[in-house]
Amino acid sequence: MYFEKVNHTEKYKISPLGDHALTIVFSDIIDEVINQKMIALFHHLQKQNLSFLKDIIPAYSSVTIVYDVIVVRKNHASAFSFVKKEIENAIMNCDWNINPSPKKIEIPVCYDISLGIDLEEMSQQKNIPVDEIIQLHCNKIYKVYMIGFLPGFAYMGSVDEKIITPRKKQPRIKIHAGSVGIAGEQTGIYPFDSPGGWNIVGQTPFKLFDANRETPVFLEAGDEIKFVPIELDEFKKLKEFL
Amino acid sequence: MSIRIVKHGIADSFQDHGRYGFQHLGINPNGVMDSSATQTANLLVGNNLNAAVIEFHFPASVVLFKQQALIAICGADFNAMVNDIAVPINTPVIIEKNCVLQFKKPIAGSRAYLAVHDGFDLPLWLNSYSTNSKAVAGGFKGRNLMKHDEINFRSVQNYSAALKQKDCEILSWQASTKDFYADKNMIRIVEGSEYDWLNDDAKKIFRSSSFIISNQSDRMGYRLNGENLSLKNTGQLISSGVTKGTIQLLPNGQMIILMADHQTTGGYPKIAHVISADISKLAQLNPNEKIQFNIIQQQEAENILFDQYQKIIQLQNACNFHLKSFFEKYDLH
């Protein structure tokens, strides 16, 4: 455990992640305020022109830095100490309220039970009609907390507590690209056909990943998402069109 | 067209040193499993150390050369043959056009790398030539090589004078790579942020037992079989960044070592990390081989990596010297 309670999110701990990366940990819980600071820090660090930087990976409540050990070692005795110091300095100047103007995106989702293949099971388990589950899922604006697992897989939250559903015990071997799922209080969209254990409530005809686009990934941490229900006919039309 | 895949292998792909700068989008770096072998192959043919190469697994693709080429094969020894001539690893070789490169049997190691002088002509995707098969992008059509695939070299030249009518000419110098693979089953690691979650028994097992590389190991990760490791507490972790070499402890008490195709984030306890300098030798171990862990300090891990880099630069300087006089002799460039 890093901290018992987090009141000052500017308190952090830097620990090595192997010999070529380090993680800046701010807390060990999922919290929207802390997550917003991780996104601010990510954007801040991206602007710093750090010569050793290979990657910055923002997560729920941490930011991981992957660095080039050789580049640093050419001039410094310890790459870790040097990078840690540089990051500490950068953090001091971070504007935690930085608002990187998140995209506000409406994503069409077809909640037909032929696509939302776990809707009926969830309805039985929770004793909530399918229509109400759909209503609860598409009535909220979700925040993209982080991207991980697959290229462009957005972890979003949080769903209404009535539809919080643990991951399936037996993951499916194949979930279709575009499938929208729930795992615990998180919701997400599979950008590719993939094995997975999330409860599938619908499918979007949108392509969340396109290698030919300049930015192949559609969603980024910090974006705000609203799901808009569409009928099966429209889903099929859009899917063909896209 | 410069080469054609006559028969495909089980999982051969184009890779370079990896695609960095996009992990915040969940786009994993990919890249070669064995960077020492890749750099050696590239330096033997006079390339930039991180140029794209073909990574072969056994059974490997059969490659027809439609143009003459200066090549080097490094990493695993799969008994490479050019037509009926055996070709050693870690050695520059000139190949005549219309000759076939085949890998006959696995003698040592797990992955072989083929570099050609001046490299392959591939489209760049997000600053890298590495194949991302999940995203179906990068490398050659975003996938493993298949029969009938045709790839060009970036440039061709005439090596006929050096070939002297033969199918291939093995050049007279070699790169010694044995330092990179010394003590091959002893994998050096540094502690991970959840190392102290292991109980005392588990720590003892982790430090002193052998673990077997499972059959379910691939470019994504090496699963290990061995005694179960237990945790003192089973605190919940939330997902955060992971990296190549991260050793995660799965809920069943078994470990997985993240390799080149690893995910960008993970939520399992990170008990240790394989040091960067030992990823290459790990990449050359096969399923069912045993490994043992040796915990070292962060600073030492960096020192070993920097030392390895300097050895590569020395090798590059030595090989460039040979290559330069060879090129001058035959008026090549």
Short mmCIF file of C-alpha atoms in Angstrom, two decimals, chain B residues 31-194:
data_model
loop_
_atom_site.label_atom_id
_atom_site.label_comp_id
_atom_site.label_asym_id
_atom_site.label_seq_id
_atom_site.Cartn_x
_atom_site.Cartn_y
_atom_site.Cartn_z
CA GLY B 31 9.77 -5.18 -31.78
CA VAL B 32 12.36 -7.95 -31.81
CA MET B 33 12.54 -10.41 -28.94
CA ASP B 34 16.36 -10.61 -29.08
CA SER B 35 17.81 -7.14 -29.59
CA SER B 36 21.45 -8.31 -29.27
CA ALA B 37 21.05 -10.71 -32.20
CA THR B 38 19.23 -8.05 -34.24
CA GLN B 39 21.90 -5.46 -33.63
CA THR B 40 24.63 -7.97 -34.47
CA ALA B 41 22.92 -8.99 -37.72
CA ASN B 42 22.54 -5.34 -38.68
CA LEU B 43 26.10 -4.35 -37.86
CA LEU B 44 27.45 -7.34 -39.84
CA VAL B 45 25.82 -6.01 -43.01
CA GLY B 46 26.64 -2.36 -42.32
CA ASN B 47 23.13 -1.25 -41.30
CA ASN B 48 21.83 1.07 -38.63
CA LEU B 49 21.67 -1.12 -35.49
CA ASN B 50 17.89 -0.88 -35.29
CA ALA B 51 17.00 -1.53 -38.92
CA ALA B 52 14.11 -3.91 -39.59
CA VAL B 53 14.94 -7.62 -39.76
CA ILE B 54 12.95 -10.81 -40.23
CA GLU B 55 12.46 -12.75 -36.99
CA PHE B 56 12.17 -16.49 -37.64
CA HIS B 57 10.81 -19.21 -35.38
CA PHE B 58 11.29 -22.91 -36.12
CA PRO B 59 9.92 -24.38 -38.43
CA ALA B 60 10.88 -21.26 -40.36
CA SER B 61 9.95 -19.76 -43.71
CA VAL B 62 11.81 -20.75 -46.87
CA VAL B 63 13.07 -17.63 -48.63
CA LEU B 64 13.87 -17.31 -52.34
CA PHE B 65 16.30 -14.53 -53.21
CA LYS B 66 15.44 -12.94 -56.56
CA GLN B 67 18.35 -10.54 -56.26
CA GLN B 68 21.90 -10.79 -55.00
CA ALA B 69 22.28 -9.74 -51.40
CA LEU B 70 24.67 -9.28 -48.51
CA ILE B 71 23.00 -10.91 -45.50
CA ALA B 72 23.68 -12.01 -41.93
CA ILE B 73 21.78 -14.45 -39.74
CA CYS B 74 22.09 -14.11 -35.97
CA GLY B 75 20.46 -15.39 -32.81
CA ALA B 76 19.29 -19.00 -32.98
CA ASP B 77 21.22 -21.58 -35.00
CA PHE B 78 18.59 -23.25 -37.18
CA ASN B 79 21.16 -24.86 -39.50
CA ALA B 80 20.71 -22.33 -42.28
CA MET B 81 21.41 -23.53 -45.83
CA VAL B 82 21.72 -21.54 -49.05
CA ASN B 83 20.87 -24.15 -51.67
CA ASP B 84 23.16 -26.94 -50.45
CA ILE B 85 25.73 -24.81 -48.67
CA ALA B 86 25.60 -24.55 -44.88
CA VAL B 87 25.77 -20.94 -43.73
CA PRO B 88 27.08 -20.09 -40.26
CA ILE B 89 25.39 -17.61 -37.94
CA ASN B 90 27.04 -14.31 -36.93
CA THR B 91 28.81 -14.11 -40.28
CA PRO B 92 28.23 -11.91 -43.33
CA VAL B 93 27.28 -13.90 -46.42
CA ILE B 94 26.80 -12.91 -50.07
CA ILE B 95 23.93 -14.74 -51.79
CA GLU B 96 23.52 -15.24 -55.54
CA LYS B 97 20.13 -14.50 -57.04
CA ASN B 98 17.65 -17.34 -57.44
CA CYS B 99 19.10 -19.14 -54.44
CA VAL B 100 16.96 -20.46 -51.61
CA LEU B 101 17.57 -19.88 -47.90
CA GLN B 102 16.21 -22.66 -45.71
CA PHE B 103 16.46 -23.44 -42.02
CA LYS B 104 16.90 -27.20 -41.65
CA LYS B 105 16.80 -27.95 -37.93
CA PRO B 106 16.86 -26.18 -34.58
CA ILE B 107 20.35 -26.61 -33.15
CA ALA B 108 20.43 -23.90 -30.51
CA GLY B 109 18.20 -21.03 -29.54
CA SER B 110 14.64 -20.07 -30.33
CA ARG B 111 14.67 -17.13 -32.77
CA ALA B 112 16.85 -16.38 -35.79
CA TYR B 113 17.21 -12.94 -37.35
CA LEU B 114 17.92 -12.08 -40.98
CA ALA B 115 19.34 -8.70 -41.94
CA VAL B 116 20.15 -7.57 -45.49
CA HIS B 117 22.48 -4.76 -46.43
CA ASP B 118 20.58 -1.44 -46.56
CA GLY B 119 17.42 -3.14 -45.31
CA PHE B 120 13.98 -4.12 -46.55
CA ASP B 121 11.62 -1.71 -48.28
CA LEU B 122 8.64 -1.56 -45.92
CA PRO B 123 6.12 1.15 -45.14
CA LEU B 124 6.71 2.93 -41.85
CA TRP B 125 3.76 2.82 -39.43
CA LEU B 126 3.89 5.14 -36.40
CA ASN B 127 7.67 5.49 -36.68
CA SER B 128 8.41 1.77 -36.70
CA TYR B 129 8.61 -1.25 -39.00
CA SER B 130 7.56 -3.70 -36.28
CA THR B 131 4.59 -5.95 -36.94
CA ASN B 132 1.57 -5.37 -34.69
CA SER B 133 -0.58 -8.38 -35.51
CA LYS B 134 -3.32 -7.29 -33.10
CA ALA B 135 -3.75 -3.97 -34.92
CA VAL B 136 -2.96 -5.63 -38.28
CA ALA B 137 -0.50 -2.84 -38.98
CA GLY B 138 3.25 -2.33 -39.30
CA GLY B 139 5.86 -4.68 -40.75
CA PHE B 140 4.59 -6.48 -43.85
CA LYS B 141 0.80 -6.03 -44.05
CA GLY B 142 0.58 -6.14 -40.26
CA ARG B 143 0.93 -9.91 -40.09
CA ASN B 144 3.27 -12.87 -40.07
CA LEU B 145 4.87 -13.77 -43.40
CA MET B 146 2.96 -16.10 -45.69
CA LYS B 147 3.69 -18.13 -48.78
CA HIS B 148 3.91 -15.95 -51.94
CA ASP B 149 4.70 -12.76 -50.00
CA GLU B 150 7.17 -10.63 -51.95
CA ILE B 151 9.35 -7.96 -50.38
CA ASN B 152 11.86 -5.58 -51.95
CA PHE B 153 15.23 -4.53 -50.66
CA ARG B 154 15.71 -0.78 -50.26
CA SER B 155 18.58 -1.02 -52.73
CA VAL B 156 20.35 -3.66 -54.81
CA GLN B 157 23.87 -3.96 -56.01
CA ASN B 158 25.98 -6.29 -58.04
CA TYR B 159 28.05 -8.70 -55.93
CA SER B 160 29.04 -10.96 -58.89
CA ALA B 161 32.74 -10.22 -58.57
CA ALA B 162 32.72 -11.33 -54.92
CA LEU B 163 30.55 -14.39 -55.63
CA LYS B 164 32.89 -15.80 -58.27
CA GLN B 165 30.11 -17.90 -59.85
CA LYS B 166 29.22 -19.59 -56.55
CA ASP B 167 25.73 -19.71 -54.95
CA CYS B 168 27.06 -17.95 -51.90
CA GLU B 169 30.22 -16.54 -50.47
CA ILE B 170 30.80 -16.70 -46.73
CA LEU B 171 32.90 -13.70 -45.78
CA SER B 172 35.96 -14.15 -43.65
CA TRP B 173 34.98 -12.40 -40.39
CA GLN B 174 32.55 -13.19 -37.61
CA ALA B 175 30.96 -11.41 -34.68
CA SER B 176 31.39 -13.10 -31.32
CA THR B 177 28.13 -12.89 -29.38
CA LYS B 178 28.79 -15.40 -26.62
CA ASP B 179 28.99 -12.69 -23.93
CA PHE B 180 25.35 -11.80 -24.56
CA TYR B 181 24.18 -15.34 -23.85
CA ALA B 182 26.60 -16.40 -21.05
CA ASP B 183 25.11 -18.50 -18.24
CA LYS B 184 21.96 -18.77 -20.33
CA ASN B 185 19.60 -20.28 -17.75
CA MET B 186 20.48 -17.77 -15.03
CA ILE B 187 18.23 -14.75 -15.52
CA ARG B 188 19.16 -11.60 -13.64
CA ILE B 189 16.29 -9.57 -12.25
CA VAL B 190 15.56 -6.51 -10.14
CA GLU B 191 12.82 -6.45 -7.50
CA GLY B 192 9.39 -5.23 -8.50
CA SER B 193 7.11 -2.90 -6.54
CA GLU B 194 5.13 -5.83 -5.12
#
